[in-house]
Backbone atoms as SQL, in Angstrom:
CREATE TABLE atoms (id INTEGER PRIMARY KEY, chain TEXT, resi INTEGER, resn TEXT, atom TEXT, x REAL, y REAL, z REAL);
INSERT INTO atoms VALUES
  (1, 'A', 1, 'MET', 'N', 54.491, -86.192, 64.105),
  (2, 'A', 1, 'MET', 'CA', 55.431, -86.871, 64.571),
  (3, 'A', 1, 'MET', 'C', 56.019, -86.910, 66.047),
  (4, 'A', 2, 'GLU', 'N', 56.443, -85.904, 66.346),
  (5, 'A', 2, 'GLU', 'CA', 57.021, -85.923, 67.810),
  (6, 'A', 2, 'GLU', 'C', 55.864, -85.797, 68.569),
  (7, 'A', 3, 'SER', 'N', 54.642, -85.680, 68.842),
  (8, 'A', 3, 'SER', 'CA', 53.583, -85.814, 69.717),
  (9, 'A', 3, 'SER', 'C', 53.311, -87.272, 69.888),
  (10, 'A', 4, 'ARG', 'N', 53.208, -87.853, 68.660),
  (11, 'A', 4, 'ARG', 'CA', 52.880, -89.494, 68.563),
  (12, 'A', 4, 'ARG', 'C', 53.978, -90.230, 69.425),
  (13, 'A', 5, 'LEU', 'N', 55.235, -89.611, 69.184),
  (14, 'A', 5, 'LEU', 'CA', 56.256, -90.559, 69.998),
  (15, 'A', 5, 'LEU', 'C', 56.246, -90.201, 71.235),
  (16, 'A', 6, 'LEU', 'N', 55.864, -88.888, 71.651),
  (17, 'A', 6, 'LEU', 'CA', 55.647, -88.660, 73.245),
  (18, 'A', 6, 'LEU', 'C', 54.448, -89.338, 73.787),
  (19, 'A', 7, 'MET', 'N', 53.286, -89.577, 73.077),
  (20, 'A', 7, 'MET', 'CA', 52.264, -90.205, 73.513),
  (21, 'A', 7, 'MET', 'C', 52.628, -91.783, 73.799),
  (22, 'A', 8, 'LEU', 'N', 53.376, -92.149, 72.787),
  (23, 'A', 8, 'LEU', 'CA', 53.781, -93.549, 72.960),
  (24, 'A', 8, 'LEU', 'C', 54.789, -93.730, 74.095),
  (25, 'A', 9, 'ALA', 'N', 55.647, -92.940, 74.305),
  (26, 'A', 9, 'ALA', 'CA', 56.293, -93.028, 75.435),
  (27, 'A', 9, 'ALA', 'C', 55.583, -92.912, 76.784),
  (28, 'A', 10, 'PHE', 'N', 54.536, -92.173, 76.646),
  (29, 'A', 10, 'PHE', 'CA', 54.058, -91.900, 78.043),
  (30, 'A', 10, 'PHE', 'C', 53.447, -93.253, 78.259),
  (31, 'A', 11, 'PHE', 'N', 52.527, -93.887, 77.264),
  (32, 'A', 11, 'PHE', 'CA', 51.926, -95.043, 77.534),
  (33, 'A', 11, 'PHE', 'C', 52.929, -96.287, 77.744),
  (34, 'A', 12, 'LEU', 'N', 53.824, -96.456, 77.281),
  (35, 'A', 12, 'LEU', 'CA', 55.070, -97.516, 77.321),
  (36, 'A', 12, 'LEU', 'C', 55.799, -97.200, 78.310),
  (37, 'A', 13, 'GLY', 'N', 56.046, -96.055, 78.722),
  (38, 'A', 13, 'GLY', 'CA', 56.840, -95.639, 79.976),
  (39, 'A', 13, 'GLY', 'C', 56.391, -95.672, 80.981),
  (40, 'A', 14, 'LEU', 'N', 55.137, -95.907, 81.309),
  (41, 'A', 14, 'LEU', 'CA', 54.208, -95.704, 82.543),
  (42, 'A', 14, 'LEU', 'C', 55.046, -96.933, 83.571),
  (43, 'A', 15, 'THR', 'N', 55.251, -98.008, 82.897),
  (44, 'A', 15, 'THR', 'CA', 55.708, -99.365, 83.861),
  (45, 'A', 15, 'THR', 'C', 57.103, -99.994, 83.198),
  (46, 'A', 16, 'ALA', 'N', 57.770, -100.402, 83.930),
  (47, 'A', 16, 'ALA', 'CA', 59.000, -100.790, 83.737),
  (48, 'A', 16, 'ALA', 'C', 59.115, -102.057, 82.838),
  (49, 'A', 17, 'ALA', 'N', 57.975, -102.969, 83.223),
  (50, 'A', 17, 'ALA', 'CA', 57.692, -104.046, 82.337),
  (51, 'A', 17, 'ALA', 'C', 56.236, -103.807, 81.576),
  (52, 'A', 18, 'ALA', 'N', 55.743, -104.545, 80.491),
  (53, 'A', 18, 'ALA', 'CA', 54.578, -104.613, 80.033),
  (54, 'A', 18, 'ALA', 'C', 53.453, -105.196, 81.032),
  (55, 'A', 19, 'ALA', 'N', 53.854, -105.968, 81.805),
  (56, 'A', 19, 'ALA', 'CA', 52.982, -106.855, 82.804),
  (57, 'A', 19, 'ALA', 'C', 53.498, -106.451, 83.934),
  (58, 'A', 20, 'SER', 'N', 53.705, -105.620, 84.882),
  (59, 'A', 20, 'SER', 'CA', 54.436, -105.267, 85.939),
  (60, 'A', 20, 'SER', 'C', 53.706, -105.372, 87.270),
  (61, 'A', 21, 'ALA', 'N', 53.702, -105.906, 88.411),
  (62, 'A', 21, 'ALA', 'CA', 53.087, -105.769, 89.565),
  (63, 'A', 21, 'ALA', 'C', 53.081, -104.742, 90.349),
  (64, 'A', 22, 'HIS', 'N', 52.254, -104.228, 90.785),
  (65, 'A', 22, 'HIS', 'CA', 52.368, -103.145, 91.761),
  (66, 'A', 22, 'HIS', 'C', 51.342, -103.477, 93.124),
  (67, 'A', 23, 'GLY', 'N', 52.197, -104.035, 94.018),
  (68, 'A', 23, 'GLY', 'CA', 51.318, -104.678, 94.937),
  (69, 'A', 23, 'GLY', 'C', 50.320, -105.795, 94.589),
  (70, 'A', 24, 'THR', 'N', 49.018, -105.784, 94.633),
  (71, 'A', 24, 'THR', 'CA', 48.300, -106.703, 94.336),
  (72, 'A', 24, 'THR', 'C', 47.759, -106.506, 92.999),
  (73, 'A', 25, 'LYS', 'N', 48.035, -105.399, 92.345),
  (74, 'A', 25, 'LYS', 'CA', 47.351, -104.874, 91.058),
  (75, 'A', 25, 'LYS', 'C', 48.685, -105.170, 90.018),
  (76, 'A', 26, 'VAL', 'N', 48.213, -105.372, 88.580),
  (77, 'A', 26, 'VAL', 'CA', 49.042, -105.755, 87.706),
  (78, 'A', 26, 'VAL', 'C', 48.791, -104.411, 86.626),
  (79, 'A', 27, 'HIS', 'N', 49.764, -104.116, 85.721),
  (80, 'A', 27, 'HIS', 'CA', 49.608, -103.102, 84.918),
  (81, 'A', 27, 'HIS', 'C', 50.186, -103.653, 83.553),
  (82, 'A', 28, 'VAL', 'N', 49.271, -103.738, 82.573),
  (83, 'A', 28, 'VAL', 'CA', 49.409, -104.221, 81.434),
  (84, 'A', 28, 'VAL', 'C', 49.598, -102.853, 80.358),
  (85, 'A', 29, 'SER', 'N', 50.600, -102.773, 79.475),
  (86, 'A', 29, 'SER', 'CA', 50.610, -102.107, 78.378),
  (87, 'A', 29, 'SER', 'C', 50.935, -102.336, 77.020),
  (88, 'A', 30, 'GLY', 'N', 50.351, -101.934, 76.197),
  (89, 'A', 30, 'GLY', 'CA', 50.604, -102.279, 74.842),
  (90, 'A', 30, 'GLY', 'C', 49.533, -101.764, 73.830),
  (91, 'A', 31, 'THR', 'N', 49.132, -102.509, 72.785),
  (92, 'A', 31, 'THR', 'CA', 48.295, -102.341, 71.622),
  (93, 'A', 31, 'THR', 'C', 47.211, -103.371, 71.841),
  (94, 'A', 32, 'VAL', 'N', 46.142, -102.892, 71.538),
  (95, 'A', 32, 'VAL', 'CA', 44.814, -103.826, 71.621),
  (96, 'A', 32, 'VAL', 'C', 44.872, -104.514, 70.321),
  (97, 'A', 33, 'GLU', 'N', 44.982, -105.716, 70.436),
  (98, 'A', 33, 'GLU', 'CA', 45.009, -106.688, 69.199),
  (99, 'A', 33, 'GLU', 'C', 43.619, -107.350, 69.122),
  (100, 'A', 34, 'LYS', 'N', 42.490, -107.437, 70.120),
  (101, 'A', 34, 'LYS', 'CA', 41.342, -108.059, 69.761),
  (102, 'A', 34, 'LYS', 'C', 40.543, -107.566, 71.014),
  (103, 'A', 35, 'ILE', 'N', 39.159, -107.312, 70.671),
  (104, 'A', 35, 'ILE', 'CA', 37.989, -106.965, 71.407),
  (105, 'A', 35, 'ILE', 'C', 37.265, -108.130, 71.560),
  (106, 'A', 36, 'ASN', 'N', 36.804, -108.858, 72.914),
  (107, 'A', 36, 'ASN', 'CA', 35.595, -109.778, 72.878),
  (108, 'A', 36, 'ASN', 'C', 34.470, -108.975, 73.450),
  (109, 'A', 37, 'ALA', 'N', 33.571, -109.678, 73.889),
  (110, 'A', 37, 'ALA', 'CA', 32.321, -108.975, 74.432),
  (111, 'A', 37, 'ALA', 'C', 32.703, -108.547, 75.844),
  (112, 'A', 38, 'ASP', 'N', 33.750, -109.635, 76.441),
  (113, 'A', 38, 'ASP', 'CA', 34.020, -109.441, 77.793),
  (114, 'A', 38, 'ASP', 'C', 35.553, -109.504, 78.230),
  (115, 'A', 39, 'SER', 'N', 36.463, -109.141, 77.321),
  (116, 'A', 39, 'SER', 'CA', 37.820, -109.199, 77.363),
  (117, 'A', 39, 'SER', 'C', 38.315, -108.238, 76.286),
  (118, 'A', 40, 'LEU', 'N', 39.705, -107.963, 76.373),
  (119, 'A', 40, 'LEU', 'CA', 40.634, -107.370, 75.670),
  (120, 'A', 40, 'LEU', 'C', 41.524, -108.282, 75.536),
  (121, 'A', 41, 'GLN', 'N', 42.448, -108.497, 74.439),
  (122, 'A', 41, 'GLN', 'CA', 43.840, -108.945, 74.321),
  (123, 'A', 41, 'GLN', 'C', 44.734, -107.880, 73.734),
  (124, 'A', 42, 'VAL', 'N', 45.777, -107.878, 74.246),
  (125, 'A', 42, 'VAL', 'CA', 46.644, -106.576, 74.010),
  (126, 'A', 42, 'VAL', 'C', 48.110, -107.173, 74.125),
  (127, 'A', 43, 'LYS', 'N', 48.784, -106.737, 72.889),
  (128, 'A', 43, 'LYS', 'CA', 50.184, -107.179, 72.708),
  (129, 'A', 43, 'LYS', 'C', 51.136, -106.179, 73.278),
  (130, 'A', 44, 'THR', 'N', 51.795, -106.699, 73.879),
  (131, 'A', 44, 'THR', 'CA', 52.773, -106.004, 74.902),
  (132, 'A', 44, 'THR', 'C', 54.096, -105.556, 73.800),
  (133, 'A', 45, 'ARG', 'N', 54.592, -104.711, 74.398),
  (134, 'A', 45, 'ARG', 'CA', 55.852, -104.037, 73.553),
  (135, 'A', 45, 'ARG', 'C', 57.105, -105.310, 73.445),
  (136, 'A', 46, 'GLU', 'N', 56.795, -106.334, 74.401),
  (137, 'A', 46, 'GLU', 'CA', 57.739, -107.646, 74.085),
  (138, 'A', 46, 'GLU', 'C', 57.281, -108.722, 73.356),
  (139, 'A', 47, 'GLY', 'N', 55.873, -108.556, 72.595),
  (140, 'A', 47, 'GLY', 'CA', 55.492, -109.331, 71.786),
  (141, 'A', 47, 'GLY', 'C', 54.700, -110.326, 72.208),
  (142, 'A', 48, 'LYS', 'N', 54.272, -110.472, 73.762),
  (143, 'A', 48, 'LYS', 'CA', 53.506, -111.087, 74.071),
  (144, 'A', 48, 'LYS', 'C', 51.962, -110.783, 74.232),
  (145, 'A', 49, 'THR', 'N', 51.083, -111.758, 73.955),
  (146, 'A', 49, 'THR', 'CA', 49.689, -111.238, 74.246),
  (147, 'A', 49, 'THR', 'C', 49.116, -111.742, 75.541),
  (148, 'A', 50, 'VAL', 'N', 48.398, -110.634, 76.169),
  (149, 'A', 50, 'VAL', 'CA', 47.839, -110.837, 77.309),
  (150, 'A', 50, 'VAL', 'C', 46.285, -110.538, 77.345),
  (151, 'A', 51, 'GLU', 'N', 45.510, -111.216, 77.868),
  (152, 'A', 51, 'GLU', 'CA', 44.015, -111.254, 77.839),
  (153, 'A', 51, 'GLU', 'C', 43.645, -110.888, 79.168),
  (154, 'A', 52, 'VAL', 'N', 42.895, -109.723, 79.114),
  (155, 'A', 52, 'VAL', 'CA', 42.261, -109.115, 80.092),
  (156, 'A', 52, 'VAL', 'C', 40.849, -109.069, 80.504),
  (157, 'A', 53, 'LYS', 'N', 40.134, -109.431, 81.314),
  (158, 'A', 53, 'LYS', 'CA', 38.709, -109.569, 81.332),
  (159, 'A', 53, 'LYS', 'C', 38.155, -108.067, 81.550),
  (160, 'A', 54, 'LEU', 'N', 37.103, -107.602, 81.187),
  (161, 'A', 54, 'LEU', 'CA', 36.136, -106.478, 81.472),
  (162, 'A', 54, 'LEU', 'C', 35.212, -106.846, 82.167),
  (163, 'A', 55, 'VAL', 'N', 34.871, -106.039, 83.285),
  (164, 'A', 55, 'VAL', 'CA', 33.764, -106.194, 84.026),
  (165, 'A', 55, 'VAL', 'C', 33.044, -104.786, 84.215),
  (166, 'A', 56, 'ALA', 'N', 31.909, -105.089, 84.770),
  (167, 'A', 56, 'ALA', 'CA', 30.891, -103.727, 84.896),
  (168, 'A', 56, 'ALA', 'C', 31.754, -102.725, 85.424),
  (169, 'A', 57, 'SER', 'N', 32.473, -103.060, 86.565),
  (170, 'A', 57, 'SER', 'CA', 33.106, -101.890, 87.252),
  (171, 'A', 57, 'SER', 'C', 34.476, -101.149, 86.590),
  (172, 'A', 58, 'THR', 'N', 34.717, -101.554, 85.600),
  (173, 'A', 58, 'THR', 'CA', 35.650, -101.358, 84.831),
  (174, 'A', 58, 'THR', 'C', 35.772, -99.995, 84.329),
  (175, 'A', 59, 'VAL', 'N', 36.670, -99.000, 84.819),
  (176, 'A', 59, 'VAL', 'CA', 36.402, -97.417, 84.575),
  (177, 'A', 59, 'VAL', 'C', 37.353, -97.341, 83.019),
  (178, 'A', 60, 'TYR', 'N', 36.922, -96.633, 81.989),
  (179, 'A', 60, 'TYR', 'CA', 37.480, -96.470, 80.868),
  (180, 'A', 60, 'TYR', 'C', 37.999, -95.044, 80.581),
  (181, 'A', 61, 'LEU', 'N', 39.021, -94.495, 80.456),
  (182, 'A', 61, 'LEU', 'CA', 39.579, -93.251, 80.165),
  (183, 'A', 61, 'LEU', 'C', 40.266, -92.934, 78.920),
  (184, 'A', 62, 'LEU', 'N', 39.912, -92.160, 78.213),
  (185, 'A', 62, 'LEU', 'CA', 40.400, -91.558, 76.648),
  (186, 'A', 62, 'LEU', 'C', 41.694, -90.715, 77.012),
  (187, 'A', 63, 'HIS', 'N', 42.914, -90.900, 76.849),
  (188, 'A', 63, 'HIS', 'CA', 44.005, -89.958, 76.922),
  (189, 'A', 63, 'HIS', 'C', 43.890, -88.899, 75.779),
  (190, 'A', 64, 'VAL', 'N', 44.002, -87.623, 76.302),
  (191, 'A', 64, 'VAL', 'CA', 43.889, -86.771, 75.416),
  (192, 'A', 64, 'VAL', 'C', 44.859, -85.896, 75.586),
  (193, 'A', 65, 'THR', 'N', 45.466, -85.728, 74.380),
  (194, 'A', 65, 'THR', 'CA', 46.831, -84.764, 74.460),
  (195, 'A', 65, 'THR', 'C', 46.640, -83.491, 74.650),
  (196, 'A', 66, 'GLU', 'N', 47.652, -82.728, 74.847),
  (197, 'A', 66, 'GLU', 'CA', 47.516, -81.127, 75.195),
  (198, 'A', 66, 'GLU', 'C', 47.019, -80.485, 73.948),
  (199, 'A', 67, 'LYS', 'N', 47.308, -80.873, 72.955),
  (200, 'A', 67, 'LYS', 'CA', 47.023, -80.342, 71.843),
  (201, 'A', 67, 'LYS', 'C', 45.655, -80.558, 71.345),
  (202, 'A', 68, 'GLN', 'N', 44.946, -81.891, 71.786),
  (203, 'A', 68, 'GLN', 'CA', 43.749, -81.965, 71.727),
  (204, 'A', 68, 'GLN', 'C', 42.758, -81.444, 72.735),
  (205, 'A', 69, 'ALA', 'N', 43.154, -81.130, 73.749),
  (206, 'A', 69, 'ALA', 'CA', 42.445, -80.650, 75.180),
  (207, 'A', 69, 'ALA', 'C', 42.043, -79.196, 74.889),
  (208, 'A', 70, 'LYS', 'N', 40.913, -78.853, 75.078),
  (209, 'A', 70, 'LYS', 'CA', 40.539, -77.125, 75.417),
  (210, 'A', 70, 'LYS', 'C', 41.441, -76.763, 76.511),
  (211, 'A', 71, 'PRO', 'N', 41.525, -75.465, 76.405),
  (212, 'A', 71, 'PRO', 'CA', 42.232, -74.932, 77.673),
  (213, 'A', 71, 'PRO', 'C', 41.558, -74.843, 78.963),
  (214, 'A', 72, 'SER', 'N', 40.406, -75.005, 78.842),
  (215, 'A', 72, 'SER', 'CA', 39.492, -75.141, 80.156),
  (216, 'A', 72, 'SER', 'C', 39.534, -76.296, 80.715),
  (217, 'A', 73, 'ASP', 'N', 39.926, -77.440, 79.971),
  (218, 'A', 73, 'ASP', 'CA', 40.178, -78.872, 80.601),
  (219, 'A', 73, 'ASP', 'C', 41.059, -78.731, 81.699),
  (220, 'A', 74, 'ALA', 'N', 40.548, -79.510, 82.807),
  (221, 'A', 74, 'ALA', 'CA', 41.473, -79.606, 83.979),
  (222, 'A', 74, 'ALA', 'C', 42.398, -81.004, 83.774),
  (223, 'A', 75, 'SER', 'N', 41.910, -81.907, 83.016),
  (224, 'A', 75, 'SER', 'CA', 42.578, -82.887, 83.149),
  (225, 'A', 75, 'SER', 'C', 42.699, -83.804, 81.594),
  (226, 'A', 76, 'THR', 'N', 43.506, -84.761, 81.237),
  (227, 'A', 76, 'THR', 'CA', 43.668, -84.946, 79.883),
  (228, 'A', 76, 'THR', 'C', 43.208, -86.380, 79.917),
  (229, 'A', 77, 'ASP', 'N', 42.661, -86.786, 80.999),
  (230, 'A', 77, 'ASP', 'CA', 41.990, -88.151, 80.675),
  (231, 'A', 77, 'ASP', 'C', 40.601, -87.771, 80.719),
  (232, 'A', 78, 'LYS', 'N', 39.657, -88.232, 79.680),
  (233, 'A', 78, 'LYS', 'CA', 38.527, -88.147, 79.542),
  (234, 'A', 78, 'LYS', 'C', 37.440, -89.283, 79.747),
  (235, 'A', 79, 'PRO', 'N', 36.333, -89.380, 80.750),
  (236, 'A', 79, 'PRO', 'CA', 35.557, -90.517, 80.687),
  (237, 'A', 79, 'PRO', 'C', 35.340, -91.037, 79.278),
  (238, 'A', 80, 'ALA', 'N', 35.175, -92.530, 79.160),
  (239, 'A', 80, 'ALA', 'CA', 35.006, -93.046, 77.868),
  (240, 'A', 80, 'ALA', 'C', 34.244, -94.379, 78.375),
  (241, 'A', 81, 'LYS', 'N', 33.918, -95.039, 77.318),
  (242, 'A', 81, 'LYS', 'CA', 33.111, -96.382, 77.418),
  (243, 'A', 81, 'LYS', 'C', 34.049, -97.454, 76.608),
  (244, 'A', 82, 'VAL', 'N', 33.702, -98.815, 76.902),
  (245, 'A', 82, 'VAL', 'CA', 34.274, -99.768, 75.909),
  (246, 'A', 82, 'VAL', 'C', 33.872, -99.517, 74.575),
  (247, 'A', 83, 'ALA', 'N', 32.798, -99.016, 74.162),
  (248, 'A', 83, 'ALA', 'CA', 32.379, -98.822, 72.695),
  (249, 'A', 83, 'ALA', 'C', 33.659, -97.985, 72.014),
  (250, 'A', 84, 'ASP', 'N', 34.201, -97.053, 72.909),
  (251, 'A', 84, 'ASP', 'CA', 35.163, -96.097, 72.320),
  (252, 'A', 84, 'ASP', 'C', 36.519, -96.880, 71.854),
  (253, 'A', 85, 'LEU', 'N', 36.871, -98.067, 72.404),
  (254, 'A', 85, 'LEU', 'CA', 37.829, -98.566, 72.151),
  (255, 'A', 85, 'LEU', 'C', 38.102, -99.462, 71.023),
  (256, 'A', 86, 'ALA', 'N', 39.405, -99.376, 70.174),
  (257, 'A', 86, 'ALA', 'CA', 39.474, -100.100, 68.858),
  (258, 'A', 86, 'ALA', 'C', 40.547, -100.688, 68.964),
  (259, 'A', 87, 'VAL', 'N', 40.551, -101.759, 67.876),
  (260, 'A', 87, 'VAL', 'CA', 42.027, -102.461, 67.777),
  (261, 'A', 87, 'VAL', 'C', 42.988, -101.396, 67.161),
  (262, 'A', 88, 'GLY', 'N', 44.258, -101.411, 67.694),
  (263, 'A', 88, 'GLY', 'CA', 45.230, -100.685, 67.325),
  (264, 'A', 88, 'GLY', 'C', 45.542, -99.471, 68.306),
  (265, 'A', 89, 'ASP', 'N', 44.505, -99.347, 69.331),
  (266, 'A', 89, 'ASP', 'CA', 44.531, -98.313, 70.329),
  (267, 'A', 89, 'ASP', 'C', 45.809, -98.862, 71.285),
  (268, 'A', 90, 'LEU', 'N', 46.442, -97.745, 71.812),
  (269, 'A', 90, 'LEU', 'CA', 47.644, -97.770, 72.956),
  (270, 'A', 90, 'LEU', 'C', 46.677, -97.890, 74.010),
  (271, 'A', 91, 'VAL', 'N', 47.104, -99.013, 75.080),
  (272, 'A', 91, 'VAL', 'CA', 46.165, -98.980, 76.449),
  (273, 'A', 91, 'VAL', 'C', 47.235, -99.045, 77.470),
  (274, 'A', 92, 'VAL', 'N', 46.944, -98.659, 78.548),
  (275, 'A', 92, 'VAL', 'CA', 47.539, -98.877, 79.867),
  (276, 'A', 92, 'VAL', 'C', 46.231, -99.530, 80.566),
  (277, 'A', 93, 'ILE', 'N', 46.641, -100.893, 81.181),
  (278, 'A', 93, 'ILE', 'CA', 45.618, -101.227, 82.072),
  (279, 'A', 93, 'ILE', 'C', 46.083, -101.499, 83.547),
  (280, 'A', 94, 'HIS', 'N', 45.284, -101.021, 84.410),
  (281, 'A', 94, 'HIS', 'CA', 45.494, -101.470, 85.836),
  (282, 'A', 94, 'HIS', 'C', 44.345, -102.618, 86.301),
  (283, 'A', 95, 'ALA', 'N', 45.068, -103.847, 86.449),
  (284, 'A', 95, 'ALA', 'CA', 44.007, -105.088, 86.596),
  (285, 'A', 95, 'ALA', 'C', 44.355, -105.926, 87.799),
  (286, 'A', 96, 'THR', 'N', 43.770, -106.658, 88.281),
  (287, 'A', 96, 'THR', 'CA', 43.531, -107.446, 89.484),
  (288, 'A', 96, 'THR', 'C', 43.713, -108.570, 89.130),
  (289, 'A', 97, 'PRO', 'N', 44.755, -109.566, 89.526),
  (290, 'A', 97, 'PRO', 'CA', 44.501, -110.984, 89.270),
  (291, 'A', 97, 'PRO', 'C', 43.351, -111.663, 90.162),
  (292, 'A', 98, 'LYS', 'N', 42.582, -112.592, 89.241),
  (293, 'A', 98, 'LYS', 'CA', 41.490, -113.321, 89.799),
  (294, 'A', 98, 'LYS', 'C', 41.439, -114.628, 89.067),
  (295, 'A', 99, 'GLY', 'N', 42.096, -115.273, 89.896),
  (296, 'A', 99, 'GLY', 'CA', 42.474, -116.640, 89.619),
  (297, 'A', 99, 'GLY', 'C', 43.371, -116.757, 88.472),
  (298, 'A', 100, 'SER', 'N', 43.051, -117.212, 87.252),
  (299, 'A', 100, 'SER', 'CA', 44.129, -117.309, 86.250),
  (300, 'A', 100, 'SER', 'C', 43.958, -116.265, 85.150),
  (301, 'A', 101, 'MET', 'N', 42.953, -115.398, 85.646),
  (302, 'A', 101, 'MET', 'CA', 42.697, -114.198, 84.575),
  (303, 'A', 101, 'MET', 'C', 43.249, -112.823, 85.405),
  (304, 'A', 102, 'LEU', 'N', 43.351, -111.891, 84.527),
  (305, 'A', 102, 'LEU', 'CA', 43.462, -110.497, 84.855),
  (306, 'A', 102, 'LEU', 'C', 42.042, -109.940, 84.879),
  (307, 'A', 103, 'GLU', 'N', 41.599, -108.864, 86.088),
  (308, 'A', 103, 'GLU', 'CA', 40.364, -108.433, 85.799),
  (309, 'A', 103, 'GLU', 'C', 40.892, -106.810, 85.800),
  (310, 'A', 104, 'ALA', 'N', 40.054, -106.128, 84.715),
  (311, 'A', 104, 'ALA', 'CA', 40.505, -104.908, 84.456),
  (312, 'A', 104, 'ALA', 'C', 39.951, -103.913, 85.211),
  (313, 'A', 105, 'ASP', 'N', 40.426, -102.951, 86.417),
  (314, 'A', 105, 'ASP', 'CA', 39.862, -101.988, 87.159),
  (315, 'A', 105, 'ASP', 'C', 39.920, -100.639, 86.401),
  (316, 'A', 106, 'GLU', 'N', 40.993, -100.463, 85.492),
  (317, 'A', 106, 'GLU', 'CA', 40.866, -99.039, 84.628),
  (318, 'A', 106, 'GLU', 'C', 41.532, -99.404, 83.384),
  (319, 'A', 107, 'VAL', 'N', 40.949, -99.097, 82.227),
  (320, 'A', 107, 'VAL', 'CA', 41.532, -98.920, 80.937),
  (321, 'A', 107, 'VAL', 'C', 41.813, -97.807, 80.330),
  (322, 'A', 108, 'LYS', 'N', 43.067, -97.250, 80.451),
  (323, 'A', 108, 'LYS', 'CA', 43.426, -96.170, 79.755),
  (324, 'A', 108, 'LYS', 'C', 43.824, -96.058, 78.435),
  (325, 'A', 109, 'PHE', 'N', 43.380, -95.301, 77.274),
  (326, 'A', 109, 'PHE', 'CA', 43.774, -95.600, 76.250),
  (327, 'A', 109, 'PHE', 'C', 43.779, -94.510, 75.398),
  (328, 'A', 110, 'SER', 'N', 44.463, -94.708, 74.111),
  (329, 'A', 110, 'SER', 'CA', 44.929, -93.225, 73.316),
  (330, 'A', 110, 'SER', 'C', 44.595, -93.938, 71.805),
  (331, 'A', 111, 'VAL', 'N', 44.196, -93.178, 71.096),
  (332, 'A', 111, 'VAL', 'CA', 43.869, -93.185, 69.487),
  (333, 'A', 111, 'VAL', 'C', 45.251, -92.973, 68.934),
  (334, 'A', 112, 'PRO', 'N', 46.132, -94.024, 68.251),
  (335, 'A', 112, 'PRO', 'CA', 47.244, -93.568, 67.537),
  (336, 'A', 112, 'PRO', 'C', 46.828, -92.892, 66.452),
  (337, 'A', 113, 'GLY', 'N', 47.746, -91.347, 66.308),
  (338, 'A', 113, 'GLY', 'CA', 47.453, -90.642, 65.060),
  (339, 'A', 113, 'GLY', 'C', 46.383, -89.442, 65.432),
  (340, 'A', 114, 'ALA', 'N', 45.669, -89.536, 66.763),
  (341, 'A', 114, 'ALA', 'CA', 44.827, -88.684, 67.053),
  (342, 'A', 114, 'ALA', 'C', 45.503, -87.504, 67.484),
  (343, 'A', 115, 'SER', 'N', 46.599, -87.331, 67.917),
  (344, 'A', 115, 'SER', 'CA', 47.326, -85.947, 68.059),
  (345, 'A', 115, 'SER', 'C', 47.781, -85.262, 66.755),
  (346, 'A', 116, 'LYS', 'N', 48.271, -86.102, 65.996),
  (347, 'A', 116, 'LYS', 'CA', 48.520, -85.597, 64.771),
  (348, 'A', 116, 'LYS', 'C', 47.171, -84.952, 63.899),
  (349, 'A', 117, 'ALA', 'N', 46.262, -85.751, 63.997),
  (350, 'A', 117, 'ALA', 'CA', 44.814, -85.157, 63.473),
  (351, 'A', 117, 'ALA', 'C', 44.580, -84.153, 64.061),
  (352, 'A', 118, 'ALA', 'N', 44.409, -84.153, 65.417),
  (353, 'A', 118, 'ALA', 'CA', 44.110, -82.682, 65.822),
  (354, 'A', 118, 'ALA', 'C', 44.902, -81.373, 65.699),
  (355, 'A', 119, 'SER', 'N', 46.260, -81.623, 65.553),
  (356, 'A', 119, 'SER', 'CA', 47.098, -80.771, 65.227),
  (357, 'A', 119, 'SER', 'C', 47.163, -80.018, 64.009),
  (358, 'A', 120, 'ALA', 'N', 46.596, -80.994, 62.953),
  (359, 'A', 120, 'ALA', 'CA', 46.303, -80.716, 61.501),
  (360, 'A', 120, 'ALA', 'C', 45.293, -79.853, 61.555),
  (361, 'A', 121, 'THR', 'N', 44.191, -80.184, 62.417),
  (362, 'A', 121, 'THR', 'CA', 42.891, -79.260, 61.921),
  (363, 'A', 121, 'THR', 'C', 43.309, -78.298, 63.209),
  (364, 'A', 122, 'GLN', 'N', 44.162, -77.723, 63.723),
  (365, 'A', 122, 'GLN', 'CA', 44.119, -76.407, 64.363),
  (366, 'A', 122, 'GLN', 'C', 45.164, -75.673, 63.526),
  (367, 'A', 123, 'LYS', 'N', 45.838, -76.033, 62.692),
  (368, 'A', 123, 'LYS', 'CA', 46.913, -74.940, 61.927),
  (369, 'A', 123, 'LYS', 'C', 45.896, -74.031, 61.046),
  (370, 'A', 124, 'PRO', 'N', 46.467, -72.981, 60.867),
  (371, 'A', 124, 'PRO', 'CA', 45.898, -71.996, 60.128),
  (372, 'A', 124, 'PRO', 'C', 45.847, -72.391, 58.469),
  (373, 'A', 125, 'LYS', 'N', 44.836, -72.220, 57.769),
  (374, 'A', 125, 'LYS', 'CA', 44.979, -72.325, 56.679),
  (375, 'A', 125, 'LYS', 'C', 45.596, -71.156, 55.784),
  (376, 'A', 126, 'SER', 'N', 46.558, -71.374, 54.612),
  (377, 'A', 126, 'SER', 'CA', 47.156, -70.347, 54.068),
  (378, 'A', 126, 'SER', 'C', 46.425, -70.191, 52.712);
C-alpha cells in the first residue's frame, strides 16, 4: 500500500497543478480515462477531463518502481509504446499547445497496483 501511495505521490506531485504551464510546454497529470486512435483523455485530480493528441513523435515511458526494477537497471523509466497504455493508468504528459489541442511530446505512465504485484512475487514463500 505504501508503494502505491508513493507512486501516486510521484505522479501527482510532479506539477503544482494538473495542467500547468512550463514555458511553452504544458504538463497534464491524472488517470487515463479513454484511449482513442490518436488521443488520450485524462481525468485530472481536480476532476477535469483533458484530451491530449498522440503523434508519431510522442515518446512513451513506463515508470518502474525500485521494487520492480532489476539491480542492474540504471533508470526506472523504460521505453514503451502506446499499446502498453490502459484505461486506469496513472500518467504525466508533457505536451505542446497546437491550436486548440495539446500535442503529447512525452507520456510517462505507471500501472496502478504494479508495485504491489511485483513485491508480492518477490516475497519468499513459507
